[in-house]
Short mmCIF file of C-alpha atoms and ligand atoms in Angstrom, two decimals:
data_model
loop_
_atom_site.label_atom_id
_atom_site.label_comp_id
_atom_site.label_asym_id
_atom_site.label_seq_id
_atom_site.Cartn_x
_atom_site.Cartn_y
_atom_site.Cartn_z
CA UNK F 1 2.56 -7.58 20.60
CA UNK F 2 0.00 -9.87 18.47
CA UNK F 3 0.05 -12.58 21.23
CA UNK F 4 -0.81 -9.94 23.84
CA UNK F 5 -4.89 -8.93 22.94
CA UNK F 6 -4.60 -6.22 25.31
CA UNK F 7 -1.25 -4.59 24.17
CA UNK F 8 -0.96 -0.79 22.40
CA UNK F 9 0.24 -3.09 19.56
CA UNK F 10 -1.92 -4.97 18.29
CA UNK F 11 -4.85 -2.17 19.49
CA UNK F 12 -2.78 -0.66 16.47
CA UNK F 13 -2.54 -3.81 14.31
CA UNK F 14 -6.50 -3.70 14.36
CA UNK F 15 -6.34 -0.08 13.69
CA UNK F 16 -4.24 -0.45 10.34
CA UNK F 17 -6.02 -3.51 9.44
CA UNK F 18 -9.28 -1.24 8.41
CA UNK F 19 -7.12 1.46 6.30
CA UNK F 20 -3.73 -0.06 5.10
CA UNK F 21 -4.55 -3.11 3.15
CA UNK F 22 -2.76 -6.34 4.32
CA UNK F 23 -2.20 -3.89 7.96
CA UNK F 24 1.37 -3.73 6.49
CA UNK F 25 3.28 -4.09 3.08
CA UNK F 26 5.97 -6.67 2.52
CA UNK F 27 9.32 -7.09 4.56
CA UNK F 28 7.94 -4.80 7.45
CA UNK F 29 4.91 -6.79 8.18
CA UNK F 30 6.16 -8.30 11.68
CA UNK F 31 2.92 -11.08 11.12
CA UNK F 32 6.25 -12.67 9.23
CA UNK F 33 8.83 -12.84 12.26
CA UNK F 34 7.95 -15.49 15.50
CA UNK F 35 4.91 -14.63 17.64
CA UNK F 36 5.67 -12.06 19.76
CA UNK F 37 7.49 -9.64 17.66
CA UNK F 38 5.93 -6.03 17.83
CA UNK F 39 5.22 -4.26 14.58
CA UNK F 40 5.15 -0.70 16.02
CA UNK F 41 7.67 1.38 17.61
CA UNK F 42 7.66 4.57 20.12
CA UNK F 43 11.75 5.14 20.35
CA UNK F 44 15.35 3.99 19.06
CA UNK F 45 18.70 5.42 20.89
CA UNK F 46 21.77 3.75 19.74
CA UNK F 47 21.24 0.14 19.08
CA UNK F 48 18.51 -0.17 21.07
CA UNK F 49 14.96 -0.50 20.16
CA UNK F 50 11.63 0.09 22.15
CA UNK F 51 8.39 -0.82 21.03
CA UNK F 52 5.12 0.89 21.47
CA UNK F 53 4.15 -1.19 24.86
CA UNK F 54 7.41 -0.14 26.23
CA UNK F 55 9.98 -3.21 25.81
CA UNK F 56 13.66 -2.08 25.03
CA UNK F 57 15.52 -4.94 23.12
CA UNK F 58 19.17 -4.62 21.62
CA UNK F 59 18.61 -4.39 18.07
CA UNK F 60 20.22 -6.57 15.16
CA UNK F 61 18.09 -5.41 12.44
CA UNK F 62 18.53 -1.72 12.53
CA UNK F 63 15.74 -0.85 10.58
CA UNK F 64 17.01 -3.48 8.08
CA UNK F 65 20.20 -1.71 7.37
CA UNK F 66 19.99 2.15 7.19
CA UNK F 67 20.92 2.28 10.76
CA UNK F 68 25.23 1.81 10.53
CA UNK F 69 26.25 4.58 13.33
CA UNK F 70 22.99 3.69 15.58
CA UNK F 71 19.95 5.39 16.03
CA UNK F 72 19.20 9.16 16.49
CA UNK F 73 23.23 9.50 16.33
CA UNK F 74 24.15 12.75 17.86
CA UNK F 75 26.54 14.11 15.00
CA UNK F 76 24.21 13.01 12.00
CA UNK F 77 20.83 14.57 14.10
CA UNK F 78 23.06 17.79 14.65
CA UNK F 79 23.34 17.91 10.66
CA UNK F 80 20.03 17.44 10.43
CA UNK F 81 18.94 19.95 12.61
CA UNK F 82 21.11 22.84 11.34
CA UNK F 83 20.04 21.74 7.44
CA UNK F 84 16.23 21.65 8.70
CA UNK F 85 16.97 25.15 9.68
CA UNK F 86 18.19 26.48 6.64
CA UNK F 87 15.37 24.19 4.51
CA UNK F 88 15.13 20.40 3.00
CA UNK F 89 12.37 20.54 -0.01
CA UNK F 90 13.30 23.86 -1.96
CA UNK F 91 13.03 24.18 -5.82
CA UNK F 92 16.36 23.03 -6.26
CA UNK F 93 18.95 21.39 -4.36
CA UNK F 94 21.19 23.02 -1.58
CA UNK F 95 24.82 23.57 -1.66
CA UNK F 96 24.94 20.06 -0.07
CA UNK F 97 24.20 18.61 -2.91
CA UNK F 98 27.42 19.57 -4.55
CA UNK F 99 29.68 18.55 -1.10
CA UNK F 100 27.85 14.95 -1.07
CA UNK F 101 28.47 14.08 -4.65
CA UNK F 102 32.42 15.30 -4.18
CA UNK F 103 32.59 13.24 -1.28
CA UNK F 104 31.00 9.93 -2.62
CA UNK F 105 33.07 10.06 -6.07
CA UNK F 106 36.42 10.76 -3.18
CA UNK F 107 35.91 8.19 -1.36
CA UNK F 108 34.40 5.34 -3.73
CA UNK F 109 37.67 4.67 -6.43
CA UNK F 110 35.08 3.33 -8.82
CA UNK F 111 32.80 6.48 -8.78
CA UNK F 112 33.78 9.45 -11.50
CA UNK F 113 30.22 11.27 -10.94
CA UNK F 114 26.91 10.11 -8.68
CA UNK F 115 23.00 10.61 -8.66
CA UNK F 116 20.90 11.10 -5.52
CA UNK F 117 18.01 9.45 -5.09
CA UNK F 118 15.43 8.29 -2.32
CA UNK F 119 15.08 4.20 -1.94
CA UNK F 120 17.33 1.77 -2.67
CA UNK F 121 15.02 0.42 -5.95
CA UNK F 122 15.63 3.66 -7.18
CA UNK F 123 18.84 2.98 -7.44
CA UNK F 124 19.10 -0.24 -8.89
CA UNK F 125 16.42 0.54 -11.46
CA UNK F 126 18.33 4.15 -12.49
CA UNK F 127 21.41 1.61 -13.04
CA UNK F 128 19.63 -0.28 -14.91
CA UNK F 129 18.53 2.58 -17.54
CA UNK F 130 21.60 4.31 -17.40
CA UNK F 131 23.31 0.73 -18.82
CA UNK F 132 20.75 0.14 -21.20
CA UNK F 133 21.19 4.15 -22.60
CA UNK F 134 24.86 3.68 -22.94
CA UNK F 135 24.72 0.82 -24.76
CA UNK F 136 22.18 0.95 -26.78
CA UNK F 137 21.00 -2.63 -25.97
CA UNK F 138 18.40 -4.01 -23.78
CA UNK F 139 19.29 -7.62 -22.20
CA UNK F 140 20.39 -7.13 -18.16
CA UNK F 141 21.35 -10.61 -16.32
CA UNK F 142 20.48 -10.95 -12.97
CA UNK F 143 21.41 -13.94 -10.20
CA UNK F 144 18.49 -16.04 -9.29
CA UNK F 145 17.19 -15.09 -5.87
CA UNK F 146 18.89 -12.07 -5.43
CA UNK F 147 16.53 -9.43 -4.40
CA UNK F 148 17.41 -5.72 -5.86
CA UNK F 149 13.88 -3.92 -5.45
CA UNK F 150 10.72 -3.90 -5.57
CA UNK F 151 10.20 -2.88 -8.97
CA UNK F 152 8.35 -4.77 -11.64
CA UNK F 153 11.27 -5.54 -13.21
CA UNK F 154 13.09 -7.12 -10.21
CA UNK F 155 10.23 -7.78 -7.58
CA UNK F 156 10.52 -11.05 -5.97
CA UNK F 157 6.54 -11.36 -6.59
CA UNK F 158 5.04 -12.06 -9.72
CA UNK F 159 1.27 -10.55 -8.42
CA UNK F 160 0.70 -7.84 -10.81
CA UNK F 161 3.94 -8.06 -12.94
CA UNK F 162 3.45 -8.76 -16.57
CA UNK F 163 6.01 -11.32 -18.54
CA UNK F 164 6.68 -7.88 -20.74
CA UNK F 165 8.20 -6.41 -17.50
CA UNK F 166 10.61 -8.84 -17.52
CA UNK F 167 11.12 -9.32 -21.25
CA UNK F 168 14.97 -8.53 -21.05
CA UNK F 169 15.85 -10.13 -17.79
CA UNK F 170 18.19 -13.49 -17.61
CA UNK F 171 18.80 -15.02 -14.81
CA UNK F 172 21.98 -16.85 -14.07
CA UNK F 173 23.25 -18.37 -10.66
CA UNK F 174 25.17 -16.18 -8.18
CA UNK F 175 28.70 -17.59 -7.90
CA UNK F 176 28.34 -20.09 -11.15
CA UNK F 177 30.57 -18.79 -13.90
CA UNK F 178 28.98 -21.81 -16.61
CA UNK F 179 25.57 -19.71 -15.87
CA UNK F 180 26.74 -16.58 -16.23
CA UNK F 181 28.69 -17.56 -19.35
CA UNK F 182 25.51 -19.49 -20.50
CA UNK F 183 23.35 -15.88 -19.78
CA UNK F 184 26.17 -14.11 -21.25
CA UNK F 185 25.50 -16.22 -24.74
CA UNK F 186 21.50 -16.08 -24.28
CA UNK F 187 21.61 -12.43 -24.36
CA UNK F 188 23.52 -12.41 -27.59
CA UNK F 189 24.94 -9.18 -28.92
CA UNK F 190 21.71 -7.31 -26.24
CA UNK F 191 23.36 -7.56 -23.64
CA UNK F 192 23.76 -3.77 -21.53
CA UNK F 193 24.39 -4.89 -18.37
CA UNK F 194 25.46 -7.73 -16.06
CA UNK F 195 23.79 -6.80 -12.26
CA UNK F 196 25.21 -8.85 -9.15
CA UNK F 197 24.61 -8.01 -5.11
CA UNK F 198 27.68 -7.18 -3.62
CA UNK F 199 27.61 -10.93 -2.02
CA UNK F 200 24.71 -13.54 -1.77
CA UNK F 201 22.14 -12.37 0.92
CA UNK F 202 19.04 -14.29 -0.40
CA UNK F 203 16.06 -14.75 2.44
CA UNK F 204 16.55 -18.05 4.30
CA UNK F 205 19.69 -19.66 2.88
CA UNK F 206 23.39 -19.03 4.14
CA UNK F 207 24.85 -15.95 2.69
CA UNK F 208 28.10 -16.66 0.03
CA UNK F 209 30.92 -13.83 -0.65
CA UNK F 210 31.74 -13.86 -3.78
CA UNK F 211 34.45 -16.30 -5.44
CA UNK F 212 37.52 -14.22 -6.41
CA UNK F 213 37.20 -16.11 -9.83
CA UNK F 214 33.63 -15.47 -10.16
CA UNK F 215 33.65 -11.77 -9.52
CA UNK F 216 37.06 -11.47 -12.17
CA UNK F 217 34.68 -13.57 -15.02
CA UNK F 218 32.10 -10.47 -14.27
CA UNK F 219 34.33 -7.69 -15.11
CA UNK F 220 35.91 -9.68 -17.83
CA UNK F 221 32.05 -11.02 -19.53
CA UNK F 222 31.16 -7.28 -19.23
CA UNK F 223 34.16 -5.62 -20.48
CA UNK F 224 33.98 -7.98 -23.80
CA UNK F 225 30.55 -7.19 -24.37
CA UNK F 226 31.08 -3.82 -23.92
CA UNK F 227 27.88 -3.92 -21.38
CA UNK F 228 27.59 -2.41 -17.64
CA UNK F 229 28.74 -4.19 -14.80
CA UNK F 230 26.31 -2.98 -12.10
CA UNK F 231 26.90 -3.61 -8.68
CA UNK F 232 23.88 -3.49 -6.25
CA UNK F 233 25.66 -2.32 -2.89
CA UNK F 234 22.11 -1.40 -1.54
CA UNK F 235 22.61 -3.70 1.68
CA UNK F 236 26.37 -4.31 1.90
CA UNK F 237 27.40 -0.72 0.94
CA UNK F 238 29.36 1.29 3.54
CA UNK F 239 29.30 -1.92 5.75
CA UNK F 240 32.34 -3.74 4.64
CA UNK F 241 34.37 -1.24 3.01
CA UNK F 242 33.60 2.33 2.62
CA UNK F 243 35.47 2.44 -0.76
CA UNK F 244 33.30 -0.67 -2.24
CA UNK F 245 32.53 -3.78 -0.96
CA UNK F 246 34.64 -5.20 -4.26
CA UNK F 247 37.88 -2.81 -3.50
CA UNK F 248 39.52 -6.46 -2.06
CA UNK F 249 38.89 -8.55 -4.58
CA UNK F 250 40.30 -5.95 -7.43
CA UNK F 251 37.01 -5.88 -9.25
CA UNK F 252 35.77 -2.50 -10.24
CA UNK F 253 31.71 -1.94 -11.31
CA UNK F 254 30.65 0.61 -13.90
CA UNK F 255 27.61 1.48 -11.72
CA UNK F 256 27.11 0.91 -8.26
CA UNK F 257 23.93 1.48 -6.70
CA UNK F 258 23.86 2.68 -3.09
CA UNK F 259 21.02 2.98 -0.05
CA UNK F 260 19.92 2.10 3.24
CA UNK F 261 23.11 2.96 5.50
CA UNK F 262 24.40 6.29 3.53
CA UNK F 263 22.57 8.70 5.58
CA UNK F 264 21.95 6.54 8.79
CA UNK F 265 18.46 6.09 8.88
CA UNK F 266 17.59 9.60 6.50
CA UNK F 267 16.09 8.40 3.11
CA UNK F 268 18.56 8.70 0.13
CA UNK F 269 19.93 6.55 -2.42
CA UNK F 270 22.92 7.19 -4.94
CA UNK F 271 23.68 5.98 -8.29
CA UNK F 272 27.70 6.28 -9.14
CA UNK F 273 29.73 5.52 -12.51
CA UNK F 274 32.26 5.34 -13.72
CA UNK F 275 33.63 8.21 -17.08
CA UNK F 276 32.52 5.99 -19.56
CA UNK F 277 28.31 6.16 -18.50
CA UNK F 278 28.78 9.52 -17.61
CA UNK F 279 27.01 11.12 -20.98
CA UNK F 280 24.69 7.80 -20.45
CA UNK F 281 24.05 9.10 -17.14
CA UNK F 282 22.84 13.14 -18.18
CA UNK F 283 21.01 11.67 -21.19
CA UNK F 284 18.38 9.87 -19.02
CA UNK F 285 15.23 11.66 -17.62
CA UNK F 286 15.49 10.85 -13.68
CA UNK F 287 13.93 12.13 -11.05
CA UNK F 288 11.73 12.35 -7.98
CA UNK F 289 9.68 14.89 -6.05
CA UNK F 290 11.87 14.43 -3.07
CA UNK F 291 14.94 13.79 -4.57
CA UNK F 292 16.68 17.16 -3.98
CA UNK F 293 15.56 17.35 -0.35
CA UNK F 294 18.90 19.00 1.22
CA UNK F 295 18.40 17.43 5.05
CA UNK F 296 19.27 13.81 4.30
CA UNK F 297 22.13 14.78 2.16
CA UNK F 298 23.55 16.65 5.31
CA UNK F 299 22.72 13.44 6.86
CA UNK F 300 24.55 11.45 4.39
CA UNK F 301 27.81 13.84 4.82
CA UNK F 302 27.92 13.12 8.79
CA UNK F 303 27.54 9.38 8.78
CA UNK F 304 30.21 8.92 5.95
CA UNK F 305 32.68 11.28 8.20
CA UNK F 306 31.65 9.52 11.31
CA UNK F 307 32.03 6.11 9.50
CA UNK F 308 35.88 7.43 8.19
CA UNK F 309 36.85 8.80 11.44
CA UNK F 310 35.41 5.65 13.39
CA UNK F 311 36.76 3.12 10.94
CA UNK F 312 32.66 1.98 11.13
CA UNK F 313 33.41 -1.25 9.01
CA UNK F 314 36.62 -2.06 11.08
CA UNK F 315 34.33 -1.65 14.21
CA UNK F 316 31.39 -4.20 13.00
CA UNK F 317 33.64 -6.48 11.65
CA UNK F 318 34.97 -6.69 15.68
CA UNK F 319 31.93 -6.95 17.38
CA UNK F 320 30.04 -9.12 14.64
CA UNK F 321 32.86 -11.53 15.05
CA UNK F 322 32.44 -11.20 18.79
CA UNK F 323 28.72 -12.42 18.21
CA UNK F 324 29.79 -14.60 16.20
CA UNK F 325 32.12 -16.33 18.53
CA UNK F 326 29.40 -16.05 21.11
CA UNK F 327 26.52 -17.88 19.45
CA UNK F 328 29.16 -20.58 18.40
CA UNK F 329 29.78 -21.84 22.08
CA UNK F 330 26.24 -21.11 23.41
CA UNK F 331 24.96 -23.50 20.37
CA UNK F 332 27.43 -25.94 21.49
CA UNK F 333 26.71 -25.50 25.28
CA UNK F 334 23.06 -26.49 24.08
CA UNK F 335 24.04 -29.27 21.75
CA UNK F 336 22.91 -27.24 18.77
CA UNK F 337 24.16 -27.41 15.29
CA UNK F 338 24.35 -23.92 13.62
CA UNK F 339 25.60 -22.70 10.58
CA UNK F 340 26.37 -19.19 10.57
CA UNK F 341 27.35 -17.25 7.58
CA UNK F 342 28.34 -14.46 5.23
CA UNK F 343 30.19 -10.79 6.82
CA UNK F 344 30.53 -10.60 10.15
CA UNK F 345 28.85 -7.06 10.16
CA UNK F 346 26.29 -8.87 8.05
CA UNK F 347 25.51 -12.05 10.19
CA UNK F 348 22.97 -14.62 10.06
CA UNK F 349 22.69 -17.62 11.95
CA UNK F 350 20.65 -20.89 10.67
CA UNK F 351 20.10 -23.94 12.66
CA UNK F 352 21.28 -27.39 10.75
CA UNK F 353 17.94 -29.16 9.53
CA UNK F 354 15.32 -26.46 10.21
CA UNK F 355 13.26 -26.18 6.90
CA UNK F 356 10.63 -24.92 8.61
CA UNK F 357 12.47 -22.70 11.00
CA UNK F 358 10.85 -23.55 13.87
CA UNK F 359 14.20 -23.91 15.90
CA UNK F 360 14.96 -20.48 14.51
CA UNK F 361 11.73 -19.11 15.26
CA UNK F 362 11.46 -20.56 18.93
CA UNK F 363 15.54 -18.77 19.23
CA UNK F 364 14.22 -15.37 18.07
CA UNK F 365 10.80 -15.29 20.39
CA UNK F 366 12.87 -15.99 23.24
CA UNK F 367 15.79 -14.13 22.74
CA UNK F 368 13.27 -10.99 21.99
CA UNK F 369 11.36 -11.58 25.13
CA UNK F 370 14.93 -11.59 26.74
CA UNK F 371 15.86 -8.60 25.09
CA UNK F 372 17.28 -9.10 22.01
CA UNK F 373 16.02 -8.81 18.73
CA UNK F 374 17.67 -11.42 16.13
CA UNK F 375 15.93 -12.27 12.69
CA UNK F 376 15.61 -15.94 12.10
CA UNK F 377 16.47 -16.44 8.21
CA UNK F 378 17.16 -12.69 7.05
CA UNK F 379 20.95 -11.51 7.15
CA UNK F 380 21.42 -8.96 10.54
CA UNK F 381 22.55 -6.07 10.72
CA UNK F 382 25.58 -4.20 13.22
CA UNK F 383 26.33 -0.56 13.91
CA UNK F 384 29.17 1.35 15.03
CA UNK F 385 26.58 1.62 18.31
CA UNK F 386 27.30 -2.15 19.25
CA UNK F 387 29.77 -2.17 21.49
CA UNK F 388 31.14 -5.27 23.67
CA UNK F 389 29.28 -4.75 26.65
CA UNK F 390 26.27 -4.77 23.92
CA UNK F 391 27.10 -7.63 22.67
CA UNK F 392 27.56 -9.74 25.52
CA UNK F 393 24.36 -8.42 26.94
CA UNK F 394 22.39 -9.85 23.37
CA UNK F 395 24.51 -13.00 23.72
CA UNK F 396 22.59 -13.33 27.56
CA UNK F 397 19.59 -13.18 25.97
CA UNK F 398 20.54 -15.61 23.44
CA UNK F 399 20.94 -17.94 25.77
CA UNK F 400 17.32 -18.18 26.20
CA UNK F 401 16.97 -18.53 22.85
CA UNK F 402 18.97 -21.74 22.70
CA UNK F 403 17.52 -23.03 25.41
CA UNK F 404 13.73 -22.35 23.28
CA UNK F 405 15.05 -23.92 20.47
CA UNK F 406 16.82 -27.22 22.19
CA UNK F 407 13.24 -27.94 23.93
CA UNK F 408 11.72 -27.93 20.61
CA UNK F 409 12.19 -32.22 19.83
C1 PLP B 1 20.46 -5.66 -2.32
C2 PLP B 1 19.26 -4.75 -2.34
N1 PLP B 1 18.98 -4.06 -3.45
C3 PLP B 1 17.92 -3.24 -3.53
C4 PLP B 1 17.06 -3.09 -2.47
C5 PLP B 1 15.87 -2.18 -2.58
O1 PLP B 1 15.99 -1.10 -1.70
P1 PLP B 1 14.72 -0.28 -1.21
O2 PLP B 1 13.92 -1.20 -0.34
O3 PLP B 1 15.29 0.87 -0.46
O4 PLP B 1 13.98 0.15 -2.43
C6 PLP B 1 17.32 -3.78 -1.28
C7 PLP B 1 16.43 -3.66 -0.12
O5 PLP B 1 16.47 -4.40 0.82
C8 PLP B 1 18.44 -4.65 -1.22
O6 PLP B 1 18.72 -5.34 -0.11
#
């Protein structure tokens, strides 16, 4: 750890600084979590996490989503093994290519046909084209804040992005239907597509589901301007509802753009559509290198069976609310005011009038030390690996935590 000069980790901190500029890129540079929080790991098993200097700590991050069944899960490493055997990077795609896509467009309603690809921007970006190609037009709104890659086009960083790369982007605010309306009328008769995340997860503010009347004025905006709706299910996807985190508000996307948790930790992303983009969809030159690899699609086949047969979402609703529940009354017992927000399998937890996060930061470091590793303004993540005993044990080390952030005047 950084605050420990003598520990494997930052012996490897040094090391990258000479040879990876910045000694890490963006989200996964721990120099942005509390002091004390490693930035290399030796091991994961389930939901727990050990770093390189040996300290186990139930994980709420899990890997920042990918990780839904928990890690190295025996019936998704099993698939991997016996795909490895048979070969991942051919010419062409395996036979698994054809069994993933069938089982995506089966078990998402929206989805007539899918794509495979690698990362989660990817995704987003091949929705983007593929609504912009059907249309003909070029506009695509976006809400404020919401983060869907790391793209030019979408990157929350404006180092190195030219106003040209985001010519045809307006922004409008996530649950506001007079901004979208007023987007809907900037992008005048250009407008190809209307992208939303499948609820508000922006860094550092409490998460929002989605309005029932805001996500209906979506479909409706979109269907009379004959654009895209495109929903980004990157983080949420296969978390809340394996058919679509929209299937229970009624609201059906054109594209949906999936990631992190489909193959539990393997990387792949998927684009699916609905009939109508389906020419749009063959008529755009996409692809990858490693986009036909055949071992994370055999990947992606076990965790969506696992998640079916375990009811995954049902699962980290129950245990997330469990957390929940827990963080509530050890808040209280510390005279802390929280405000916790957005799915339960999705938590986050922010402490009432910490701009700064120093409460929040002074809860993480001491939770970690006590073994559990929280993030202090990003949404958390659970897996189908939490259990209750899990749980409970995290909400021990918690305690710690509140008792960090209550000496903190
Ligand atoms: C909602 C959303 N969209 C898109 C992305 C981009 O995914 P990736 O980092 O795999 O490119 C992310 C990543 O966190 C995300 O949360």
């Amino acid at each position: 750890m950084d605050d420990l000069p003598n520990s494997l980790d930052a012996a490897l901190r040094r090391r990258a600084a000479q040879v990876i500029p910045g000694g890490l890129w963006g989200h996964l540079d721990a120099a942005r979590l509390p002091a004390g929080y490693p930035q290399f790991f030796r091991s994961a098993e389930g939901c727990r996490l050990t770093d390189v200097d040996g300290h186990t700590v139930i994980d709420f991050m899990c890997s920042w989503g990918p990780i839904v069944l928990g890690h190295r899960h025996p019936a998704v490493e099993e698939a991997v093994a016996r795909q490895a055997a048979l070969g991942d990077a051919m010419n062409g795609p395996g036979e698994v290519l054809v069994e993933l896509a069938e089982a995506l467009v089966r078990l998402i309603p929206a989805a007539d046909w899918c794509l495979l690809q690698k990362n989660g921007t990817d995704a987003t970006t091949a929705c983007v084209t593929v609504a912009r190609a059907g249309t003909g037009r070029r506009k695509i709104l976006a809400a404020r804040g919401s983060y869907h890659g790391a793209a030019p086009w979408c990157s929350p960083s404006l180092v190195g992005v030219t106003a040209e790369d985001r010519a045809h982007i307006i922004h409008y605010e996530y649950n506001d239907i007079a901004s979208l309306e007023n987007a809907v009328d900037q992008a005048s008769g250009d407008l190809a597509g209307i992208l939303v995340a499948a609820f508000r997860h922006d860094l550092g503010r409490d998460q929002e589901m989605p309005t029932p009347s805001f996500a209906r004025r979506l479909r409706e905006l979109a269907d009379a301007a004959g654009a895209a709706l495109i929903l980004d299910e990157v983080r949420a996807g296969f978390r809340l509802d394996l058919g679509g985190s929209w299937e229970a508000l009624g609201v059906r996307p054109d594209l949906s753009a999936w990631s992190k948790a489909i193959g539990n930790g393997h990387a792949l992303a998927a684009v699916t559509g609905a009939e109508r983009f389906r020419e749009a969809a063959s008529s755009v030159f996409t692809t990858g290198s490693f986009w036909c690899a055949a071992v994370p699609m055999a990947a992606a086949l076990a965790t969506l069976a696992e998640l079916r047969r375990l009811d995954g979402p049902a699962h980290m609703r129950a245990m997330g609310e469990r957390l929940r529940a827990g963080l509530a009354a050890g808040a209280a017992r510390h005279g802390l005011a929280i405000r916790q927000s957005g799915p339960p399998q999705m938590p986050l937890m922010l402490f009432e009038g910490d701009a700064d996060f120093a409460r929040g930061n002074a809860f993480c470091a001491a939770a970690l030390r006590a073994g559990a590793y929280f993030h202090p303004k990003h949404n958390m993540f659970l897996s189908c690996a939490h259990g209750p005993a899990e749980i409970d044990a995290a909400l021990e080390a918690a305690e710690a935590g509140f008792a960090a952030a209550a000496a903190i005047g």
